[in-house]
Structures are given as structure tokens and as C-alpha cells.
Amino acid sequence: MIQSPVGTPTVTEARDRFGRIISYLRISLTDKCNLRCVYCMPEDMVFQPAQELMQDEELLTLVRVFASLGFWKFRLTGGEPTIRRNIVDIVRNIAQTEGVRSLSMTTNGILLEELANPLAQAGLQRVNVSIDTLDPVRFKRITRWGTLDQVWNGLLASERAGLTPIKLNAVVVRGFNDQDVTELAKLTVDHPWQVRFIEMMPFGDVASFAKEQIVTDAEIQARIAAEFQPLQPVDGAKLDGEARLYTFPDAPGQVGFISSVTIPFCASCNRARLTADGVLRLCLLRDKEINLLQPLRAGASEDELRQMILEAIWWKPWGHGLAEDVIPLSRVMSQIGG
Ligand code: SAM
Ligand code: SF4
């Protein structure tokens, strides 16, 4: 049992001062990537030296500590998580950690054709694959590197490997892929997939681009209705995680909207993020961070780390400040772990 940071009764869960129980950790396994998406990082992105990033043992120690605080849901992200050395072993070790009940990954899918099977066998349960367009030329323009075929083959391999239900993430950028939203949404007519549109968020170097080129979810819905047919809300379009879900009549799949900018879901946020350099971030869109890797390397015990995490979570910000033009400037998305 662990003492809460404010002397309130003992707890086995991490709770913030607003009463939210924080039990979902998104871990960035690397800040590096094999693509250079225009909304995520500049093409000449400079990455952190390897020795500044969590080594495998350090990562597993922190996972164990978080799991002992009631964190049960873990998502591996990045940068691109599949390019991390030993990714299959890392997944296996996290999956076997006591308390880990849900383990998924957000990936650009480029390497999934070869990795989907080994990852599933190691204990990965699901994947979210980022795919912003079904047009090969526009795919190249958005991601700068990589090909659509690789992602598509990776998606199919993931489905065969049982990494289901498959979710697809699309960030919509005006002038890049706004004309593709209907074709993406129509994938749900033929596949039992969840296609999710994510409103582009402003970060660091790409902040002004994101603010200028954002396409809101309301606009995407209107476009789909005009070009194909209106979507129907699932369960009153209640939040399912971070997405509001819709469907076409009789379709096996669903269309989700993650409207972080125009309709924030902060009130129900249950997540924290661990960056590849071992820093705990309590809000994707606020720069306040707590370094866990430094104390771990300096010899802090697991109990001491637990206290640091509880204290930090207690002060988790209520929500982001995009409406007041408070923009995270210290890191771009790939460094935080989207
Ligand atoms: N490389 C993996 C991928 O692309 O799926 C995982 C990391 S990526 C940072 C995680 C998610 O963040 C992706 O779905 C990506 O499209 C999304 N993303 C990146 N930059 C974004 C931004 N500025 N606004 C909204 N979503 C963004
Ligand atoms: Fe890489 Fe993912 Fe960022 Fe694209 S969104 S550059 S795939 S980390």
C-alpha cells in the first residue's frame, strides 16, 4: 500500500486532485522514425543521443513501478516503436509484467508485414496504424518517406496475426489529404476496422503549420455526408476512449472522431505519458514534465519512484490550453509519444 502525496488515506491507485484515476500509460519507445510526416516533425529532425534514452532494463523497471500503482493499460508508441531494437523482446517482457492487462501499439505500419506475427506471439494485443490517405502520391507527400503499399501490407498482416480490432489513425491536413476523408471512412463499409480522424494539434516547430492547416472534425463529417452519406452516431456518439464513434448503416466498421482541439476530452482523461528519455508528462499539450530516468540512474528505489509518480499525477493539469493559445513548445509529437 502506498501513502498518497497529500497525506490522505493509503491508495493503490494513482489519482489526481480532480478525482481522475490515471491508469493508462503511453510509452514512447524511441523519438526516431522511419517517416517524416509533415504534421509531426521537420524533415531534418535532430534526434536525441541513444545514451539519453531509456535502456531496456530501465524501461522495464518503470513499467513495473507504474503497474504497481494500478496502471493496467499500456500503449507503445514513439517516434516509430517498431524500429526500436529488441522490440519483440520488449513487448514480451511488458506483456508478462504483473498488472499489465492491455498492451497495444500505435505504429506507422511500415514494418508490420514482418513484425505483426512475432509481436502478436510476444503478447501484443492490438495495433493502431496511421494512414492518412489511400492515394500513393499524396501518401508520399504527407509522410515524405515510405510507401502506401508497405502500410497496407502491414495492416493486412496485422489482421491475419489477430492484432484486432484494428484501428486506423488519420490526421487531416488541409491541402494534403482533406479530399481523402470519404474514401478512408468508406473502408469501414468493407472492413471491421475503426477509422479515426484526429484533429491536427500544434506542437513545437510544426505549431504554426498545424494551426493554419487544421481541418476540424465537424468539417470532415460534413464532407463525408455530402460525398457519400451521413454517419450515424453509435451510442449517442458517447466517448469511447478519446474517440466519438459513428457508423454507416449496416457497415461492419466504425468511424471515430478525436476532436482534441475543438471538443477536448480532458474531463475523462485517464492517461499519462512516458517519453523515450524517461520523462513523465501528464498532459500531451502542456510542457510540465517530471524526469524519472535521472533519479532511477542516480539510484532511487522503486518506492521512491512510486512517490514521485503519485506526487506528479496529483498535480496533473485539468486540461490543455489550446483555446487560450497555450501551445506545447518544448517537444514535437514524436518526442512525447502521441
Ligand atoms: N509513428 C507512429 C505513428 O505514426 O502511428 C506512432 C507515433 S505518432 C507521433 C502517433 C500518432 O500521432 C499518429 O497517429 C500520428 O498521426 C499522430 N500525430 C502526429 N503528429 C500529430 C499532430 N501534430 N496532431 C495530431 N496528431 C498527430
Ligand atoms: Fe513518424 Fe509517426 Fe511522426 Fe509520422 S506521425 S513522423 S510515422 S512518429
CSV table of C-alpha atoms and ligand atoms in Angstrom, one decimal:
chain,number,residue,atom,x,y,z
A,1,MET,CA,0.0,0.0,0.0
A,2,ILE,CA,1.3,3.4,-0.9
A,3,GLN,CA,0.9,6.7,1.0
A,4,SER,CA,-0.7,9.4,-1.1
A,5,PRO,CA,1.3,12.6,-1.5
A,6,VAL,CA,-1.1,14.7,0.4
A,7,GLY,CA,-1.5,12.5,3.5
A,8,THR,CA,-5.0,11.3,2.5
A,9,PRO,CA,-5.8,7.6,3.0
A,10,THR,CA,-3.5,5.0,1.6
A,11,VAL,CA,-4.1,4.2,-2.1
A,12,THR,CA,-3.2,1.5,-4.6
A,13,GLU,CA,-4.2,3.7,-7.5
A,14,ALA,CA,-2.9,6.9,-8.9
A,15,ARG,CA,-5.5,9.7,-8.6
A,16,ASP,CA,-5.2,13.3,-9.4
A,17,ARG,CA,-6.6,16.2,-7.4
A,18,PHE,CA,-9.7,16.3,-9.6
A,19,GLY,CA,-10.6,12.7,-8.7
A,20,ARG,CA,-9.5,11.2,-12.1
A,21,ILE,CA,-7.9,7.8,-11.7
A,22,ILE,CA,-4.9,7.6,-14.0
A,23,SER,CA,-4.3,4.1,-15.2
A,24,TYR,CA,-3.3,4.3,-18.8
A,25,LEU,CA,0.4,4.8,-19.7
A,26,ARG,CA,1.5,5.6,-23.3
A,27,ILE,CA,5.2,4.9,-23.6
A,28,SER,CA,7.4,6.4,-26.3
A,29,LEU,CA,10.0,3.7,-27.1
A,30,THR,CA,12.1,6.0,-29.3
A,31,ASP,CA,12.0,9.5,-30.6
A,32,LYS,CA,13.3,8.3,-34.0
A,33,CYS,CA,11.2,7.4,-37.0
A,34,ASN,CA,11.4,5.9,-40.5
A,35,LEU,CA,9.0,8.5,-41.8
A,36,ARG,CA,8.8,12.3,-41.6
A,37,CYS,CA,5.1,13.3,-41.5
A,38,VAL,CA,4.6,16.9,-42.2
A,39,TYR,CA,2.4,17.5,-39.1
A,40,CYS,CA,4.8,15.6,-36.8
A,41,MET,CA,8.4,16.6,-37.4
A,42,PRO,CA,10.7,18.6,-39.8
A,43,GLU,CA,12.5,16.6,-42.4
A,44,ASP,CA,15.9,17.4,-40.9
A,45,MET,CA,14.8,16.5,-37.4
A,46,VAL,CA,17.6,16.1,-34.9
A,47,PHE,CA,17.2,13.1,-32.6
A,48,GLN,CA,18.5,12.5,-29.0
A,49,PRO,CA,21.7,10.5,-28.5
A,50,ALA,CA,20.9,6.9,-27.6
A,51,GLN,CA,22.5,7.1,-24.1
A,52,GLU,CA,19.9,9.7,-23.1
A,53,LEU,CA,17.1,7.3,-23.8
A,54,MET,CA,15.7,4.6,-21.5
A,55,GLN,CA,17.6,1.3,-21.9
A,56,ASP,CA,15.6,-1.9,-21.9
A,57,GLU,CA,16.1,-2.6,-18.2
A,58,GLU,CA,15.3,0.9,-17.2
A,59,LEU,CA,12.1,0.9,-19.3
A,60,LEU,CA,11.0,-2.4,-17.7
A,61,THR,CA,11.7,-1.1,-14.2
A,62,LEU,CA,9.5,1.9,-14.8
A,63,VAL,CA,6.7,-0.3,-16.3
A,64,ARG,CA,6.8,-2.4,-13.2
A,65,VAL,CA,6.6,0.7,-11.0
A,66,PHE,CA,3.6,2.1,-12.9
A,67,ALA,CA,1.9,-1.3,-12.9
A,68,SER,CA,2.2,-1.4,-9.1
A,69,LEU,CA,0.3,1.9,-9.0
A,70,GLY,CA,-2.7,0.4,-10.7
A,71,PHE,CA,-1.7,1.3,-14.3
A,72,TRP,CA,-3.1,-1.6,-16.3
A,73,LYS,CA,-3.4,-0.3,-19.8
A,74,PHE,CA,-0.2,0.4,-21.8
A,75,ARG,CA,0.4,1.6,-25.3
A,76,LEU,CA,3.7,1.6,-27.1
A,77,THR,CA,4.3,4.5,-29.4
A,78,GLY,CA,7.1,6.9,-30.5
A,79,GLY,CA,8.6,8.1,-32.8
A,80,GLU,CA,8.1,4.7,-34.5
A,81,PRO,CA,8.1,1.9,-31.9
A,82,THR,CA,8.8,-0.9,-34.4
A,83,ILE,CA,12.3,0.5,-35.2
A,84,ARG,CA,13.4,0.1,-31.6
A,85,ARG,CA,16.0,-2.6,-31.2
A,86,ASN,CA,14.7,-5.7,-29.4
A,87,ILE,CA,11.1,-4.6,-29.9
A,88,VAL,CA,9.7,-8.2,-29.8
A,89,ASP,CA,11.6,-8.9,-26.5
A,90,ILE,CA,10.4,-5.6,-25.0
A,91,VAL,CA,6.8,-6.4,-25.9
A,92,ARG,CA,7.2,-9.9,-24.4
A,93,ASN,CA,8.6,-8.5,-21.1
A,94,ILE,CA,6.0,-5.8,-20.8
A,95,ALA,CA,3.2,-8.3,-21.5
A,96,GLN,CA,4.5,-10.5,-18.8
A,97,THR,CA,4.7,-7.8,-16.2
A,98,GLU,CA,2.3,-8.3,-13.3
A,99,GLY,CA,-0.7,-5.9,-13.6
A,100,VAL,CA,-0.4,-5.3,-17.3
A,101,ARG,CA,-3.8,-6.2,-18.8
A,102,SER,CA,-3.9,-4.3,-22.0
A,103,LEU,CA,-1.0,-3.9,-24.3
A,104,SER,CA,-1.3,-2.2,-27.7
A,105,MET,CA,0.9,-0.2,-30.1
A,106,THR,CA,0.5,2.9,-32.3
A,107,THR,CA,2.6,2.5,-35.4
A,108,ASN,CA,3.0,3.8,-39.0
A,109,GLY,CA,2.7,0.2,-40.1
A,110,ILE,CA,5.8,0.2,-42.4
A,111,LEU,CA,7.4,-2.7,-40.7
A,112,LEU,CA,4.3,-4.6,-39.7
A,113,GLU,CA,4.4,-7.0,-42.6
A,114,GLU,CA,7.3,-8.8,-41.0
A,115,LEU,CA,6.7,-7.9,-37.4
A,116,ALA,CA,2.9,-8.4,-36.9
A,117,ASN,CA,3.2,-12.1,-36.2
A,118,PRO,CA,6.2,-12.1,-33.8
A,119,LEU,CA,4.6,-9.1,-31.9
A,120,ALA,CA,1.3,-10.9,-31.6
A,121,GLN,CA,3.1,-14.0,-30.3
A,122,ALA,CA,5.0,-11.9,-27.8
A,123,GLY,CA,1.8,-10.6,-26.3
A,124,LEU,CA,0.8,-7.5,-28.2
A,125,GLN,CA,-3.0,-7.4,-28.4
A,126,ARG,CA,-3.9,-4.6,-30.8
A,127,VAL,CA,-2.4,-2.1,-33.2
A,128,ASN,CA,-3.5,1.4,-34.3
A,129,VAL,CA,-2.0,2.0,-37.7
A,130,SER,CA,-1.6,5.6,-39.0
A,131,ILE,CA,-2.7,6.0,-42.6
A,132,ASP,CA,-3.7,9.4,-43.8
A,133,THR,CA,-4.7,8.7,-47.4
A,134,LEU,CA,-5.2,5.8,-49.8
A,135,ASP,CA,-3.5,7.7,-52.6
A,136,PRO,CA,0.1,6.7,-53.1
A,137,VAL,CA,1.3,10.1,-54.3
A,138,ARG,CA,-0.4,12.0,-51.5
A,139,PHE,CA,0.9,9.4,-49.0
A,140,LYS,CA,4.4,10.3,-50.1
A,141,ARG,CA,3.8,14.0,-49.8
A,142,ILE,CA,2.5,13.7,-46.3
A,143,THR,CA,4.9,11.2,-44.9
A,144,ARG,CA,7.8,12.4,-47.1
A,145,TRP,CA,9.3,8.8,-46.9
A,146,GLY,CA,7.8,5.4,-47.2
A,147,THR,CA,5.1,3.9,-49.4
A,148,LEU,CA,1.4,3.3,-49.1
A,149,ASP,CA,1.9,-0.4,-50.1
A,150,GLN,CA,4.1,-1.1,-47.1
A,151,VAL,CA,1.5,0.2,-44.7
A,152,TRP,CA,-1.4,-1.6,-46.5
A,153,ASN,CA,0.5,-4.9,-46.4
A,154,GLY,CA,1.3,-4.3,-42.8
A,155,LEU,CA,-2.4,-3.7,-42.0
A,156,LEU,CA,-3.4,-6.9,-43.6
A,157,ALA,CA,-0.6,-8.8,-41.8
A,158,SER,CA,-1.8,-7.4,-38.5
A,159,GLU,CA,-5.3,-8.6,-39.2
A,160,ARG,CA,-4.1,-12.1,-40.0
A,161,ALA,CA,-2.0,-12.1,-36.9
A,162,GLY,CA,-5.1,-11.3,-34.8
A,163,LEU,CA,-4.0,-7.8,-33.7
A,164,THR,CA,-7.6,-6.8,-33.7
A,165,PRO,CA,-9.8,-4.8,-33.6
A,166,ILE,CA,-7.7,-2.8,-36.0
A,167,LYS,CA,-7.8,0.9,-35.7
A,168,LEU,CA,-6.6,3.3,-38.3
A,169,ASN,CA,-5.5,6.8,-37.4
A,170,ALA,CA,-5.7,9.7,-40.0
A,171,VAL,CA,-4.6,13.2,-39.3
A,172,VAL,CA,-6.3,15.5,-41.8
A,173,VAL,CA,-4.2,18.4,-43.2
A,174,ARG,CA,-5.8,21.0,-45.5
A,175,GLY,CA,-4.2,20.9,-48.9
A,176,PHE,CA,-2.7,17.5,-48.3
A,177,ASN,CA,-5.4,14.9,-47.7
A,178,ASP,CA,-8.7,16.7,-47.0
A,179,GLN,CA,-10.0,15.2,-50.2
A,180,ASP,CA,-9.4,11.6,-48.9
A,181,VAL,CA,-11.6,11.5,-45.9
A,182,THR,CA,-14.6,9.9,-47.6
A,183,GLU,CA,-12.5,7.1,-49.1
A,184,LEU,CA,-10.9,6.5,-45.7
A,185,ALA,CA,-14.3,6.4,-44.0
A,186,LYS,CA,-15.7,4.1,-46.6
A,187,LEU,CA,-13.1,1.5,-45.6
A,188,THR,CA,-15.4,0.7,-42.7
A,189,VAL,CA,-18.1,-0.5,-45.2
A,190,ASP,CA,-15.9,-3.4,-46.3
A,191,HIS,CA,-13.7,-4.0,-43.2
A,192,PRO,CA,-14.5,-4.3,-39.5
A,193,TRP,CA,-12.0,-1.6,-38.8
A,194,GLN,CA,-12.3,1.6,-36.8
A,195,VAL,CA,-11.1,4.6,-38.9
A,196,ARG,CA,-10.4,7.5,-36.7
A,197,PHE,CA,-9.9,11.1,-37.8
A,198,ILE,CA,-7.6,13.1,-35.5
A,199,GLU,CA,-7.6,16.8,-35.4
A,200,MET,CA,-4.2,18.1,-36.0
A,201,MET,CA,-2.6,19.6,-32.9
A,202,PRO,CA,0.1,22.3,-32.7
A,203,PHE,CA,3.5,21.4,-31.3
A,204,GLY,CA,6.9,23.0,-31.2
A,205,ASP,CA,8.4,23.5,-34.7
A,206,VAL,CA,5.2,22.5,-36.5
A,207,ALA,CA,2.8,24.6,-34.4
A,208,SER,CA,2.0,27.3,-36.9
A,209,PHE,CA,1.6,24.8,-39.8
A,210,ALA,CA,-0.8,22.8,-37.6
A,211,LYS,CA,-2.8,25.9,-36.7
A,212,GLU,CA,-3.1,27.0,-40.3
A,213,GLN,CA,-3.9,23.7,-42.0
A,214,ILE,CA,-6.2,22.1,-39.4
A,215,VAL,CA,-9.4,20.5,-40.7
A,216,THR,CA,-12.0,20.2,-37.9
A,217,ASP,CA,-13.9,17.0,-37.3
A,218,ALA,CA,-17.2,18.9,-38.0
A,219,GLU,CA,-15.9,19.7,-41.4
A,220,ILE,CA,-14.8,16.1,-42.1
A,221,GLN,CA,-18.3,14.8,-41.1
A,222,ALA,CA,-20.0,17.3,-43.4
A,223,ARG,CA,-17.7,16.4,-46.2
A,224,ILE,CA,-18.4,12.6,-45.8
A,225,ALA,CA,-22.2,13.3,-45.7
A,226,ALA,CA,-22.0,15.3,-48.9
A,227,GLU,CA,-19.8,12.9,-50.8
A,228,PHE,CA,-21.2,9.6,-49.6
A,229,GLN,CA,-23.8,9.5,-46.8
A,230,PRO,CA,-24.3,10.8,-43.3
A,231,LEU,CA,-22.7,8.9,-40.4
A,232,GLN,CA,-24.9,7.7,-37.6
A,233,PRO,CA,-23.8,8.1,-34.0
A,234,VAL,CA,-23.1,4.9,-32.1
A,235,ASP,CA,-24.5,5.0,-28.6
A,236,GLY,CA,-25.2,8.7,-28.9
A,237,ALA,CA,-21.7,9.4,-30.1
A,238,LYS,CA,-20.5,9.0,-26.5
A,239,LEU,CA,-16.8,9.0,-26.0
A,240,ASP,CA,-15.1,5.6,-26.5
A,241,GLY,CA,-11.7,6.3,-25.1
A,242,GLU,CA,-10.8,9.5,-26.9
A,243,ALA,CA,-13.0,9.0,-29.9
A,244,ARG,CA,-16.6,9.7,-30.6
A,245,LEU,CA,-17.9,6.8,-32.7
A,246,TYR,CA,-20.2,6.8,-35.7
A,247,THR,CA,-21.1,4.2,-38.4
A,248,PHE,CA,-22.7,3.9,-41.8
A,249,PRO,CA,-25.9,1.8,-41.8
A,250,ASP,CA,-25.0,-1.9,-41.8
A,251,ALA,CA,-21.3,-1.3,-42.0
A,252,PRO,CA,-19.0,-3.7,-40.1
A,253,GLY,CA,-16.6,-1.0,-39.1
A,254,GLN,CA,-16.9,2.4,-37.3
A,255,VAL,CA,-15.7,5.9,-37.9
A,256,GLY,CA,-14.2,7.7,-34.9
A,257,PHE,CA,-13.5,11.4,-34.3
A,258,ILE,CA,-10.8,12.5,-32.0
A,259,SER,CA,-11.6,16.2,-31.7
A,260,SER,CA,-8.9,17.2,-29.3
A,261,VAL,CA,-8.8,20.7,-30.5
A,262,THR,CA,-12.5,21.6,-31.0
A,263,ILE,CA,-14.1,19.3,-28.4
A,264,PRO,CA,-11.5,18.4,-25.8
A,265,PHE,CA,-12.0,15.2,-23.8
A,266,CYS,CA,-9.8,16.4,-20.9
A,267,ALA,CA,-12.5,15.7,-18.2
A,268,SER,CA,-12.3,12.0,-18.8
A,269,CYS,CA,-8.6,11.8,-19.4
A,270,ASN,CA,-7.0,8.8,-17.6
A,271,ARG,CA,-3.6,8.9,-19.2
A,272,ALA,CA,0.0,9.8,-18.6
A,273,ARG,CA,2.9,9.6,-21.0
A,274,LEU,CA,6.4,8.4,-20.6
A,275,THR,CA,8.8,9.9,-23.1
A,276,ALA,CA,11.7,7.9,-24.7
A,277,ASP,CA,14.1,9.8,-22.4
A,278,GLY,CA,12.2,8.7,-19.3
A,279,VAL,CA,10.2,11.8,-18.5
A,280,LEU,CA,6.7,11.7,-17.2
A,281,ARG,CA,4.3,14.0,-19.0
A,282,LEU,CA,0.9,14.5,-17.5
A,283,CYS,CA,-0.7,16.2,-20.5
A,284,LEU,CA,0.1,15.8,-24.1
A,285,LEU,CA,-0.3,19.5,-24.7
A,286,ARG,CA,1.3,21.0,-21.6
A,287,ASP,CA,5.0,21.3,-21.2
A,288,LYS,CA,5.3,20.4,-17.5
A,289,GLU,CA,7.4,17.3,-17.1
A,290,ILE,CA,8.9,15.1,-14.3
A,291,ASN,CA,12.2,13.3,-15.1
A,292,LEU,CA,12.1,9.7,-13.8
A,293,LEU,CA,15.2,8.4,-15.6
A,294,GLN,CA,17.6,10.7,-13.8
A,295,PRO,CA,16.6,9.6,-10.3
A,296,LEU,CA,16.5,6.0,-11.5
A,297,ARG,CA,20.1,6.3,-12.8
A,298,ALA,CA,21.0,8.0,-9.5
A,299,GLY,CA,19.9,5.0,-7.5
A,300,ALA,CA,16.3,5.9,-6.5
A,301,SER,CA,14.4,2.9,-5.2
A,302,GLU,CA,11.1,1.7,-6.7
A,303,ASP,CA,9.3,3.1,-3.6
A,304,GLU,CA,10.9,6.5,-4.2
A,305,LEU,CA,9.9,6.4,-7.8
A,306,ARG,CA,6.4,5.5,-6.9
A,307,GLN,CA,6.1,8.5,-4.6
A,308,MET,CA,7.5,10.8,-7.3
A,309,ILE,CA,4.9,9.4,-9.8
A,310,LEU,CA,2.0,9.8,-7.3
A,311,GLU,CA,3.0,13.3,-6.5
A,312,ALA,CA,3.3,14.2,-10.2
A,313,ILE,CA,-0.1,12.7,-11.0
A,314,TRP,CA,-1.8,14.5,-8.2
A,315,TRP,CA,-0.8,17.7,-10.0
A,316,LYS,CA,-1.9,16.6,-13.4
A,317,PRO,CA,-3.3,19.7,-15.2
A,318,TRP,CA,-7.1,19.8,-15.6
A,319,GLY,CA,-6.8,20.1,-19.4
A,320,HIS,CA,-4.9,21.6,-22.3
A,321,GLY,CA,-4.8,25.3,-23.0
A,322,LEU,CA,-5.2,25.4,-26.8
A,323,ALA,CA,-8.3,27.6,-26.5
A,324,GLU,CA,-6.1,30.2,-24.7
A,325,ASP,CA,-3.3,29.7,-27.2
A,326,VAL,CA,-1.1,27.8,-24.8
A,327,ILE,CA,0.9,25.6,-27.1
A,328,PRO,CA,3.5,22.9,-26.2
A,329,LEU,CA,6.8,24.2,-27.4
A,330,SER,CA,9.4,22.0,-25.8
A,331,ARG,CA,8.8,18.9,-27.8
A,332,VAL,CA,7.1,17.8,-31.0
A,333,MET,CA,4.6,14.8,-31.1
A,334,SER,CA,7.2,12.2,-31.9
A,335,GLN,CA,9.2,13.1,-28.8
A,336,ILE,CA,6.3,12.9,-26.5
A,337,GLY,CA,4.7,9.8,-27.8
A,338,GLY,CA,1.4,10.5,-29.5
B,1,SAM,N1,4.9,6.6,-35.6
B,1,SAM,C1,3.7,6.1,-35.0
B,1,SAM,C2,2.5,6.5,-35.9
B,1,SAM,O1,2.7,7.4,-36.7
B,1,SAM,O2,1.5,5.9,-35.7
B,1,SAM,C3,3.5,6.4,-33.6
B,1,SAM,C4,3.8,7.8,-33.1
B,1,SAM,S1,2.8,9.1,-33.8
B,1,SAM,C5,3.5,10.5,-33.0
B,1,SAM,C6,1.3,8.8,-33.0
B,1,SAM,C7,0.1,9.4,-33.6
B,1,SAM,O3,0.2,10.8,-33.5
B,1,SAM,C8,-0.1,9.1,-35.1
B,1,SAM,O4,-1.4,8.6,-35.3
B,1,SAM,C9,0.1,10.5,-35.8
B,1,SAM,O5,-0.7,10.6,-36.9
B,1,SAM,C10,-0.3,11.4,-34.7
B,1,SAM,N2,0.2,12.8,-34.8
B,1,SAM,C11,1.5,13.1,-35.1
B,1,SAM,N3,1.6,14.5,-35.1
B,1,SAM,C12,0.3,15.0,-34.8
B,1,SAM,C13,-0.2,16.3,-34.7
B,1,SAM,N4,0.5,17.4,-34.9
B,1,SAM,N5,-1.5,16.4,-34.4
B,1,SAM,C14,-2.3,15.3,-34.2
B,1,SAM,N6,-1.8,14.0,-34.3
B,1,SAM,C15,-0.6,13.9,-34.7
B,2,SF4,FE1,6.9,9.1,-37.6
B,2,SF4,FE2,4.5,8.7,-36.6
B,2,SF4,FE3,5.6,11.1,-36.5
B,2,SF4,FE4,4.8,10.1,-38.9
B,2,SF4,S1,3.5,10.6,-37.1
B,2,SF4,S2,6.8,11.1,-38.5
B,2,SF4,S3,5.2,8.0,-38.6
B,2,SF4,S4,6.3,9.4,-35.5
